[in-house]
Coordinates of C-alpha atoms in Angstrom, one line a residue:
M1 CA 23.5 113.8 -92.1
N2 CA 20.5 114.9 -90.0
L3 CA 18.5 113.2 -87.3
N4 CA 16.0 111.7 -89.6
T5 CA 18.9 110.0 -91.5
L6 CA 20.4 108.7 -88.2
M7 CA 16.9 107.4 -87.3
E8 CA 16.2 105.6 -90.5
P9 CA 15.0 102.0 -90.0
N10 CA 17.4 99.4 -90.7
R11 CA 17.2 96.7 -93.3
W12 CA 14.9 94.3 -91.4
Q13 CA 12.5 97.0 -90.5
R14 CA 12.1 97.9 -94.1
S15 CA 11.6 94.4 -95.1
V16 CA 8.8 93.8 -92.4
K17 CA 7.2 97.3 -93.0
P18 CA 4.7 95.9 -95.8
W19 CA 3.5 93.3 -93.5
R20 CA 3.0 95.7 -90.7
K21 CA 0.8 97.8 -92.8
L22 CA -1.3 94.5 -93.7
A23 CA -1.3 93.6 -90.1
S24 CA -2.8 97.0 -89.3
A25 CA -5.7 96.6 -91.8
P26 CA -9.2 95.9 -90.7
A27 CA -8.6 92.1 -91.6
R28 CA -6.1 91.8 -88.7
L29 CA -7.2 89.3 -86.2
P30 CA -8.1 91.0 -82.8
Q31 CA -6.2 90.2 -79.8
P32 CA -9.1 88.5 -77.9
F33 CA -9.6 86.1 -80.8
L34 CA -5.8 85.2 -80.8
S35 CA -6.0 84.6 -77.1
S36 CA -9.0 82.3 -77.6
L37 CA -7.3 80.5 -80.5
H38 CA -4.1 79.7 -78.5
L39 CA -6.3 78.6 -75.4
V40 CA -8.3 76.2 -77.7
V41 CA -5.3 74.7 -79.2
A42 CA -3.7 74.1 -75.8
I43 CA -6.9 72.7 -74.4
L44 CA -7.5 70.3 -77.4
L45 CA -3.8 68.9 -77.2
T46 CA -4.3 68.3 -73.3
I47 CA -7.6 66.5 -74.1
K48 CA -6.1 64.4 -76.7
I49 CA -3.2 63.4 -74.4
A50 CA -5.6 62.5 -71.5
A51 CA -7.8 60.6 -73.8
V52 CA -4.8 58.4 -75.1
V53 CA -3.5 57.9 -71.6
R54 CA -7.0 56.8 -70.4
E55 CA -7.2 54.3 -73.1
D56 CA -3.9 52.8 -73.3
T57 CA -2.2 53.2 -70.0
P58 CA -4.1 50.8 -67.9
F59 CA -3.8 48.2 -70.6
I60 CA -0.1 48.7 -71.1
V61 CA 0.7 48.8 -67.4
A62 CA -1.2 45.6 -66.7
S63 CA 0.3 43.8 -69.7
T64 CA 3.8 44.8 -68.7
A65 CA 3.3 43.4 -65.3
T66 CA 1.8 40.2 -66.6
F67 CA 4.6 39.5 -68.9
S68 CA 7.2 40.2 -66.0
D69 CA 5.4 37.7 -63.9
M70 CA 5.2 35.1 -66.6
F71 CA 8.7 35.2 -67.9
L72 CA 10.5 35.9 -64.5
A73 CA 8.6 33.1 -62.7
G74 CA 10.8 30.9 -60.5
V75 CA 13.7 33.3 -60.6
Q76 CA 15.0 35.1 -57.5
R77 CA 14.3 38.8 -58.0
H78 CA 15.8 42.0 -56.9
G79 CA 13.4 44.7 -57.9
E80 CA 12.8 44.4 -61.6
I81 CA 15.9 42.1 -62.1
G82 CA 16.1 38.4 -61.8
L83 CA 19.2 36.8 -60.4
L84 CA 20.7 33.5 -61.6
Y85 CA 23.6 31.8 -59.8
E86 CA 23.9 28.3 -61.3
I87 CA 24.0 26.8 -64.7
D88 CA 21.1 24.5 -64.1
D89 CA 19.0 27.5 -63.1
C90 CA 19.9 29.6 -66.0
V91 CA 19.1 26.6 -68.6
A92 CA 15.8 26.1 -66.7
S93 CA 15.0 29.9 -67.0
I94 CA 15.7 29.9 -70.8
N95 CA 13.6 26.7 -71.4
R96 CA 10.7 28.2 -69.2
T97 CA 10.8 31.6 -71.1
I98 CA 10.4 29.8 -74.5
D99 CA 7.9 27.2 -73.3
T100 CA 5.7 29.9 -71.8
Y101 CA 5.7 31.8 -75.2
F102 CA 4.4 29.1 -77.1
K103 CA 1.7 28.1 -74.5
L104 CA 0.3 31.6 -74.2
P105 CA -2.3 31.2 -77.1
R106 CA -3.8 28.2 -75.2
T107 CA -3.3 29.1 -71.5
G108 CA -3.4 32.9 -71.4
L109 CA -6.5 34.8 -70.3
D110 CA -6.2 37.3 -73.0
V111 CA -6.2 36.5 -76.8
Y112 CA -2.8 35.9 -77.8
D113 CA -1.1 35.2 -81.3
A114 CA 2.5 33.6 -80.8
L115 CA 2.7 31.3 -83.8
S116 CA 3.3 33.9 -86.6
T117 CA 6.7 34.9 -85.5
P118 CA 9.5 32.7 -84.3
V119 CA 11.5 33.2 -81.2
Q120 CA 14.9 35.0 -81.9
I121 CA 18.0 34.2 -79.9
N122 CA 21.0 36.3 -80.1
V123 CA 24.2 35.4 -78.3
V124 CA 27.3 37.3 -77.7
Q125 CA 30.4 35.4 -76.4
F126 CA 34.1 35.4 -76.3
S127 CA 35.9 33.9 -79.4
T128 CA 37.9 31.7 -77.0
N129 CA 37.2 30.0 -73.7
P130 CA 38.6 32.0 -70.9
R131 CA 38.4 29.2 -68.5
R132 CA 41.7 29.7 -66.6
A133 CA 44.4 32.5 -66.7
L134 CA 47.8 31.9 -68.3
P135 CA 50.4 31.5 -65.6
D136 CA 53.4 34.0 -65.5
K137 CA 57.1 33.0 -65.2
K138 CA 56.8 32.7 -61.4
G139 CA 53.8 30.2 -61.7
Q140 CA 51.3 32.8 -60.5
A141 CA 48.0 33.7 -62.3
G142 CA 48.7 36.4 -64.9
K143 CA 46.5 38.5 -67.2
L144 CA 44.2 37.1 -69.7
K145 CA 45.1 37.6 -73.4
G146 CA 43.1 40.1 -75.2
L147 CA 39.8 38.3 -76.3
D148 CA 37.6 39.0 -79.3
F149 CA 33.8 38.9 -79.3
Q150 CA 31.6 36.8 -81.8
T151 CA 27.8 36.8 -82.2
W152 CA 25.5 34.1 -83.1
S153 CA 21.6 34.3 -84.0
G154 CA 19.0 31.7 -84.5
N155 CA 15.3 31.1 -84.6
I156 CA 13.0 28.7 -82.7
T157 CA 9.7 28.1 -84.5
S158 CA 8.1 25.4 -82.2
R159 CA 8.2 23.9 -78.8
S160 CA 10.1 20.9 -80.1
D161 CA 13.1 23.0 -81.1
S162 CA 15.8 23.2 -78.5
W163 CA 18.1 26.2 -78.2
L164 CA 20.9 23.9 -77.0
D165 CA 20.8 21.9 -80.3
L166 CA 20.9 25.0 -82.2
L167 CA 24.1 26.2 -80.4
G168 CA 25.5 22.6 -80.8
I169 CA 25.6 22.0 -77.1
D170 CA 25.2 18.3 -76.6
G171 CA 27.0 17.6 -73.3
E172 CA 27.9 18.9 -69.9
R173 CA 31.5 19.9 -71.0
K174 CA 30.2 22.0 -73.9
L175 CA 27.6 23.5 -71.6
R176 CA 30.3 24.6 -69.2
A177 CA 32.4 25.9 -72.0
F178 CA 29.4 28.0 -73.3
F179 CA 28.7 29.7 -70.0
N180 CA 32.5 30.4 -69.5
S181 CA 32.6 32.3 -72.8
L182 CA 29.1 33.7 -72.6
V183 CA 28.8 37.6 -72.4
Q184 CA 25.1 38.1 -72.9
M185 CA 22.2 36.3 -74.4
E186 CA 19.1 37.9 -75.8
I187 CA 15.7 36.2 -76.4
V188 CA 13.2 38.2 -78.5
L189 CA 9.5 37.4 -78.4
V190 CA 6.8 39.0 -80.6
L191 CA 3.1 38.8 -79.5
R192 CA -0.1 40.1 -80.7
T193 CA -3.1 40.6 -78.5
L194 CA -6.3 42.7 -78.6
H195 CA -6.9 45.9 -77.0
R196 CA -10.3 47.3 -76.4
E197 CA -10.6 51.1 -77.1
L198 CA -14.1 52.7 -76.2
D199 CA -16.2 51.3 -78.9
H200 CA -13.9 48.9 -80.8
V201 CA -11.2 46.4 -80.3
Q202 CA -7.8 47.1 -81.9
A203 CA -4.9 44.9 -82.4
F204 CA -1.8 45.6 -80.3
D205 CA 1.8 44.3 -80.9
W206 CA 4.3 43.5 -78.2
E207 CA 8.0 42.9 -78.4
I208 CA 9.4 41.3 -75.3
T209 CA 13.2 41.0 -75.0
A210 CA 14.7 38.9 -72.3
L211 CA 18.3 39.8 -71.6
Y212 CA 20.6 37.3 -69.6
D213 CA 23.5 39.7 -68.9
F214 CA 26.9 38.1 -67.8
V215 CA 29.0 41.1 -68.7
G216 CA 29.9 41.8 -65.0
R217 CA 30.8 38.2 -64.5
G218 CA 30.4 38.5 -60.8
G219 CA 29.2 34.8 -60.5
R220 CA 25.6 35.7 -61.4
I221 CA 23.6 36.4 -64.4
E222 CA 21.2 39.2 -64.4
L223 CA 17.9 38.7 -66.1
S224 CA 16.0 41.9 -67.2
L225 CA 12.8 42.1 -69.3
S226 CA 12.1 44.9 -71.8
V227 CA 8.5 45.3 -73.0
D228 CA 7.6 47.6 -76.0
G229 CA 4.1 47.9 -77.5
S230 CA 2.5 49.5 -80.4
H231 CA -0.9 50.0 -82.0
V232 CA -1.9 48.1 -85.2
H233 CA -4.2 50.0 -87.3
Q234 CA -5.9 47.6 -89.5
D235 CA -8.2 49.8 -91.4
Q236 CA -8.3 53.6 -92.4
S237 CA -11.7 54.5 -90.8
W238 CA -12.3 58.1 -89.4
H239 CA -10.9 57.5 -86.0
W240 CA -11.5 60.1 -83.4
E241 CA -7.7 60.9 -83.2
L242 CA -7.6 61.6 -87.0
L243 CA -10.6 64.0 -86.7
M244 CA -8.8 65.9 -83.8
D245 CA -5.6 65.8 -85.7
M246 CA -7.5 67.6 -88.6
L247 CA -8.9 70.2 -86.2
L248 CA -5.5 70.7 -84.5
G249 CA -3.6 71.2 -87.9
G250 CA -6.3 73.7 -89.0
L251 CA -6.0 75.8 -85.8
A252 CA -2.1 75.5 -85.9
L253 CA -2.2 76.8 -89.5
L254 CA -4.4 79.6 -88.6
S255 CA -2.1 80.6 -85.7
E256 CA 0.9 80.6 -87.9
S257 CA -0.8 82.6 -90.7
S258 CA -1.9 85.2 -88.2
A259 CA 1.7 85.5 -86.9
Y260 CA 3.0 85.8 -90.4
L261 CA 0.6 88.5 -91.5
R262 CA 1.3 90.4 -88.3
G263 CA 5.0 90.6 -89.2
E264 CA 5.6 88.3 -86.2
S265 CA 6.9 85.1 -87.9
L266 CA 10.1 83.3 -87.0
L267 CA 11.5 84.7 -90.3
C268 CA 11.2 88.2 -88.9
Y269 CA 13.1 87.0 -85.7
L270 CA 15.9 85.5 -87.7
R271 CA 16.2 88.7 -90.0
S272 CA 16.2 91.1 -87.1
S273 CA 19.2 92.6 -85.3
R274 CA 20.1 91.3 -81.8
Q275 CA 18.7 94.4 -80.0
W276 CA 15.4 93.9 -81.5
R277 CA 15.0 90.3 -81.1
S278 CA 13.5 90.4 -77.7
N279 CA 10.3 91.7 -79.3
Y280 CA 10.0 88.3 -81.1
K281 CA 10.6 86.0 -78.2
W282 CA 6.9 84.7 -78.2
R283 CA 7.0 84.3 -82.0
V284 CA 9.5 81.7 -81.6
V285 CA 7.4 79.9 -79.2
T286 CA 4.4 80.2 -81.4
T287 CA 6.2 78.8 -84.4
S288 CA 7.8 75.9 -82.4
A289 CA 4.5 74.9 -80.9
N290 CA 2.9 74.9 -84.4
V291 CA 5.7 72.9 -86.0
T292 CA 5.8 70.3 -83.2
T293 CA 2.0 70.0 -83.6
W294 CA 2.3 69.4 -87.3
A295 CA 5.1 66.8 -86.7
A296 CA 2.9 64.9 -84.3
I297 CA 0.0 65.0 -86.6
I298 CA 2.0 63.7 -89.6
L299 CA 3.6 60.9 -87.6
E300 CA 0.2 59.8 -86.2
V301 CA -1.4 60.0 -89.6
G302 CA 1.6 58.0 -90.9
E303 CA 0.8 55.3 -88.4
F304 CA -2.7 54.9 -89.5
M305 CA -1.7 54.8 -93.2
A306 CA 1.0 52.3 -92.7
Y307 CA -1.0 50.0 -90.4
S308 CA 1.7 50.3 -87.7
G309 CA 2.4 52.0 -84.4
E310 CA 6.3 51.7 -84.5
T311 CA 6.6 55.4 -84.1
R312 CA 4.1 55.6 -81.1
G313 CA 7.0 56.7 -78.7
I314 CA 8.2 59.5 -81.0
T315 CA 4.6 60.7 -81.7
A316 CA 4.0 60.9 -77.9
I317 CA 7.2 62.9 -77.6
F318 CA 6.1 65.6 -80.1
T319 CA 2.6 65.6 -78.9
G320 CA 3.8 66.4 -75.3
M321 CA 6.1 69.0 -76.6
A322 CA 3.4 70.7 -78.5
C323 CA 1.1 70.7 -75.6
M324 CA 3.7 72.3 -73.3
L325 CA 4.6 75.0 -75.7
A326 CA 0.9 75.7 -76.4
W327 CA 0.3 76.4 -72.7
L328 CA 3.6 78.4 -72.6
K329 CA 2.2 80.6 -75.4
I330 CA -0.6 81.6 -73.0
I331 CA 1.9 83.4 -70.9
E332 CA 2.2 86.1 -73.6
H333 CA -1.3 87.0 -73.2
L334 CA -1.2 87.3 -69.5
E335 CA 2.1 89.2 -69.7
P336 CA 0.5 92.7 -70.3
L337 CA -1.9 92.2 -67.4
S338 CA -0.3 93.6 -64.3
P339 CA -2.1 91.5 -61.6
Y340 CA -1.1 88.2 -63.3
N341 CA 2.4 88.7 -64.6
T342 CA 4.3 88.9 -61.3
L343 CA 5.5 85.3 -61.6
I344 CA 6.5 86.0 -65.2
L345 CA 8.6 89.1 -64.3
A346 CA 10.1 87.2 -61.3
M347 CA 11.2 84.4 -63.6
R348 CA 12.6 86.7 -66.1
Q349 CA 14.8 88.4 -63.7
G350 CA 15.6 85.6 -61.4
V351 CA 16.2 82.7 -63.8
P352 CA 19.2 84.2 -65.4
V353 CA 20.8 85.0 -62.1
V354 CA 20.1 81.4 -60.9
L355 CA 21.5 79.9 -64.1
V356 CA 24.7 81.8 -63.6
F357 CA 25.1 80.8 -59.9
L358 CA 24.2 77.1 -61.1
I359 CA 27.0 77.0 -63.7
G360 CA 29.3 78.4 -61.0
S361 CA 28.3 75.6 -58.6
T362 CA 28.4 72.8 -61.0
P363 CA 32.1 72.1 -60.7
L364 CA 31.6 71.7 -56.8
L365 CA 28.7 69.3 -57.4
M366 CA 30.6 67.2 -60.0
G367 CA 33.5 66.9 -57.5
F368 CA 31.1 65.5 -54.8
A369 CA 29.5 63.1 -57.4
G370 CA 33.0 61.8 -58.3
L371 CA 33.9 61.5 -54.6
G372 CA 30.7 59.5 -54.1
M373 CA 31.3 57.1 -56.9
A374 CA 34.9 56.4 -55.6
L375 CA 33.8 55.7 -52.1
F376 CA 30.4 54.2 -52.4
S377 CA 29.8 52.6 -55.9
E378 CA 30.5 49.1 -54.4
H379 CA 27.9 49.6 -51.6
S380 CA 24.9 51.3 -53.2
D381 CA 23.4 51.6 -56.7
K382 CA 22.9 55.3 -55.9
F383 CA 26.6 55.9 -56.8
S384 CA 27.1 53.2 -59.2
S385 CA 27.5 55.6 -62.2
L386 CA 28.1 59.5 -62.7
K387 CA 24.4 59.9 -63.7
N388 CA 23.1 58.0 -60.5
S389 CA 25.6 60.0 -58.4
C390 CA 24.3 63.3 -59.7
I391 CA 20.7 62.4 -59.3
T392 CA 21.3 61.2 -55.8
L393 CA 23.0 64.3 -54.8
F394 CA 20.3 66.6 -56.4
A395 CA 17.5 64.6 -54.6
I396 CA 19.4 65.1 -51.3
L397 CA 19.7 68.8 -52.1
N398 CA 15.9 68.9 -52.3
G399 CA 15.5 67.1 -49.0
D400 CA 14.7 63.5 -50.4
V401 CA 16.3 60.0 -49.8
L402 CA 18.7 61.4 -47.2
L403 CA 18.2 58.7 -44.4
E404 CA 17.8 56.1 -47.1
T405 CA 21.2 57.0 -48.6
S406 CA 22.8 57.1 -45.3
R407 CA 21.6 53.5 -44.6
D408 CA 22.8 52.3 -48.0
I409 CA 26.3 53.6 -47.6
Q410 CA 26.7 52.5 -43.9
A411 CA 28.9 49.5 -45.0
A412 CA 31.7 52.1 -46.1
G413 CA 32.0 53.3 -42.4
N414 CA 31.8 56.8 -40.8
I415 CA 33.1 58.5 -44.1
G416 CA 29.6 58.0 -45.4
D417 CA 28.2 60.1 -42.7
V418 CA 31.0 62.8 -43.0
F419 CA 30.3 62.9 -46.8
L420 CA 26.6 63.5 -46.4
V421 CA 26.9 66.0 -43.7
T422 CA 29.6 68.0 -45.6
F423 CA 27.4 67.9 -48.7
V424 CA 24.4 69.2 -46.8
C425 CA 26.2 71.9 -45.0
I426 CA 27.9 73.3 -48.2
F427 CA 24.9 73.0 -50.6
V428 CA 21.7 73.1 -48.5
Y429 CA 22.7 75.7 -45.7
S430 CA 24.5 77.9 -48.3
G431 CA 23.9 77.1 -51.9
L432 CA 20.2 76.4 -51.6
N433 CA 19.6 79.5 -49.5
V434 CA 21.3 81.6 -52.1
F435 CA 18.8 80.4 -54.8
I436 CA 15.9 81.2 -52.6
S437 CA 17.3 84.6 -51.8
I438 CA 17.7 85.3 -55.6
I439 CA 14.2 84.4 -56.4
Q440 CA 12.9 86.3 -53.4
D441 CA 14.7 89.5 -54.6
A442 CA 13.4 88.9 -58.3
Y443 CA 9.8 88.4 -56.9
S444 CA 10.0 91.7 -54.8
S445 CA 11.5 93.5 -57.8
A446 CA 8.7 92.2 -60.0
K447 CA 6.0 93.1 -57.6
E448 CA 7.4 96.7 -57.4
Q449 CA 7.4 96.8 -61.2
T450 CA 3.8 95.8 -61.5
G451 CA 2.5 98.3 -59.0
R452 CA 4.8 101.2 -60.5
L453 CA 2.5 101.7 -63.4
S454 CA -1.1 100.7 -63.4
R455 CA -2.9 103.3 -65.5
P456 CA -2.8 103.3 -69.2
S457 CA -0.7 105.8 -71.0
S458 CA -2.0 108.1 -73.9
A459 CA -2.2 106.8 -77.3
A460 CA -0.1 109.6 -78.6
D461 CA 2.8 108.6 -76.4
V462 CA 2.7 105.1 -77.3
R463 CA 2.6 106.0 -81.1
S464 CA 5.8 107.9 -80.6
W465 CA 7.5 104.9 -79.1
E466 CA 6.0 102.3 -81.3
G467 CA 8.7 102.7 -84.0
L468 CA 11.5 102.1 -81.4
E469 CA 9.8 99.4 -79.4
G470 CA 8.6 97.3 -82.2
G471 CA 4.8 97.6 -81.3
L472 CA 3.4 97.7 -77.9
S473 CA 0.3 95.6 -77.0
R474 CA -3.0 97.3 -77.7
T475 CA -6.0 96.5 -75.6
G476 CA -9.5 97.7 -76.1
S477 CA -9.9 101.3 -77.5
G478 CA -6.8 102.6 -75.6
V479 CA -3.3 101.5 -75.3
G480 CA -2.1 99.4 -72.2
V481 CA 1.5 99.8 -71.3
T482 CA 3.1 97.8 -68.5
A483 CA 6.1 98.9 -66.4
V484 CA 8.1 96.2 -68.2
Q485 CA 7.5 97.6 -71.7
L486 CA 8.4 101.1 -70.3
N487 CA 11.6 99.8 -69.1
Q488 CA 12.4 98.1 -72.5
V489 CA 11.5 101.4 -74.3
E490 CA 13.8 103.3 -72.0
A491 CA 16.7 100.8 -72.5
R492 CA 16.3 100.9 -76.2
L493 CA 16.2 104.7 -76.2
R494 CA 19.5 104.9 -74.4
E495 CA 21.1 102.5 -76.7
Q496 CA 20.0 104.5 -79.7
M497 CA 20.9 107.7 -78.0
A498 CA 24.5 106.2 -77.6
D499 CA 24.6 105.2 -81.2
L500 CA 23.5 108.7 -82.3
Q501 CA 26.1 110.4 -80.2
K502 CA 28.8 108.0 -81.6
Q503 CA 27.8 108.8 -85.2
L504 CA 27.6 112.4 -84.5
A505 CA 31.2 112.4 -83.1
E506 CA 32.2 110.7 -86.2
V507 CA 30.6 113.5 -88.4
T508 CA 32.2 116.2 -86.3
A509 CA 35.6 114.5 -86.7
L510 CA 35.3 114.3 -90.4
L511 CA 34.3 117.9 -90.7
S512 CA 37.2 118.9 -88.4
S513 CA 39.6 117.0 -90.6
G514 CA 38.1 118.7 -93.8
R515 CA 38.6 122.3 -92.2
Q516 CA 42.2 121.3 -91.3
A517 CA 42.9 120.3 -94.9
F518 CA 41.7 123.5 -96.1
S519 CA 43.9 125.4 -93.5
T520 CA 47.1 123.6 -94.4
G521 CA 46.4 124.1 -98.1
G522 CA 46.7 127.8 -97.7
V523 CA 43.0 128.8 -97.6
K524 CA 41.8 130.8 -94.8
E525 CA 38.5 130.3 -93.1
H526 CA 37.4 134.0 -93.3
G527 CA 38.6 135.8 -96.3
G528 CA 41.2 134.8 -98.9
G529 CA 38.5 134.9 -101.5
Y530 CA 36.4 132.3 -99.9
F531 CA 34.8 134.2 -97.0
S532 CA 34.9 137.8 -96.1
D533 CA 36.1 138.6 -92.4
G534 CA 33.5 138.2 -90.0
E535 CA 31.2 136.2 -92.4
T536 CA 30.0 132.9 -91.3
P537 CA 29.5 130.3 -94.0
R538 CA 26.1 129.2 -94.8
H539 CA 26.8 125.4 -94.9
M540 CA 29.1 125.3 -91.7
H541 CA 28.7 126.7 -88.3
R542 CA 31.3 127.0 -85.6
Q543 CA 30.1 126.1 -82.0
G544 CA 32.9 125.7 -79.3
G545 CA 35.6 124.6 -81.6
H546 CA 33.4 121.9 -83.4
V547 CA 31.7 122.0 -86.8
D548 CA 28.0 121.0 -87.2
H549 CA 25.6 120.9 -90.0
V550 CA 23.2 123.5 -91.2
G551 CA 23.9 126.0 -88.3
V552 CA 22.7 123.5 -85.7
S553 CA 25.1 123.0 -82.8
S554 CA 25.8 119.5 -81.2
S555 CA 24.4 120.9 -77.8
S556 CA 21.2 122.0 -79.5
R557 CA 20.9 118.7 -81.1
Q558 CA 21.4 116.8 -77.9
K559 CA 18.7 119.0 -76.3
G560 CA 16.3 118.2 -79.3
L561 CA 16.9 114.5 -78.5

């Protein structure tokens, strides 16, 4: 076993080697072209999102506010929630909601179609009427028996239909029993209106859900309105979004093909060993951006083909993720440039330390969140759940809503002020300053690294490292190497040197055991018919009590390394 054998590429390097040869061919896409390609994809995705927002957002926001004012009219409101305290008010609100829906085509300023779909009513209530608690043996109020739930659904097709008749409520007593057993009531309304987009008018469907929630049973029903809209594509004309989708799909395919031909695809990342995977970090971002772009394109084309926009929300998620990953990909092209990679290096060094510190401080934050729920959930919505409590504390940690939160929990007494002051002292004065110190140290270290090496190295030196580093970035006619890349090469050289020394020790131990076997078998090392006295064997060499190959000592081998 010689040095070349120990330095032999592993399986993943052999499998990628043909593609590396192909990538070095004249047909390889130049680096400026790839940078321009990724920048164009990011800009096009941003333009597409901005155009959709410009077309849809004003219409959707205005329509949502209109529906809220229409269907919550005459109801006492607390923010976006209506509050009902009496049976008559609740009945009047339900009747007004249904009546407003059927009058919209005649009275609404916009063009509405409310006649093609009936009003759907869904009711969830207790199977029995829990009007009064069962008394215990002492005549006092006891616990209610376990109650089961039952559901009921019905449709109203015209203004003449009454939801009370559908539920079989024909008197005050039955109405009282209905509200005693009511858990929640849902009214689903479907509307179609027209939406003007640039040079044409497009149909737009709305699903409005009015929820009368009596789960809390605190003497009031909470009325909330949920509005969800979607496009209706009535023809398969060449819409501008389809043309942009075709262009983005082609550019994403070109980007992924280039990464595959350069041996930089996601497959290479998955087949590589752990110590080499850092070379493929940007390849994962490239493939993820391309996949999310294709997913958004497929969903949007499916909407046009199916004349439906029910997947509009999912399409927006994939489009936004593709845009974010496309801009993140641009960082790869800025990383080799010393003046512009300081932030990248600072984040690379500081974020892992921050995450470790954040994990260590999470139990303390969860403790304050639980304490806040226990003390203030009855006085403020900010601590009404674990989610709200954590978000409130995180906002206080960043200097927001401190006075507002203090006013909200004043009803709890002085313990509220003690809670906030203690949290601020522990997290803001100590924890937040630790975060800032970590980032400052990382920034200083990154700035030092960017200034350590600003001149390009020779091409011969880089070619000698290229087999270990996995390919350094080439710019222009020379080879540009940053300080970060040199540190990575140095770390990998040390790791491989340790592996070589370990394997060399194993070979030495194996040869030593073989020599001992010869000695115990009655065979002399020098003489005895095998070697003459003073003769050194050709295939073995003794150096300091150790045996090595072909007359090369371990010390000389280490010097060669």
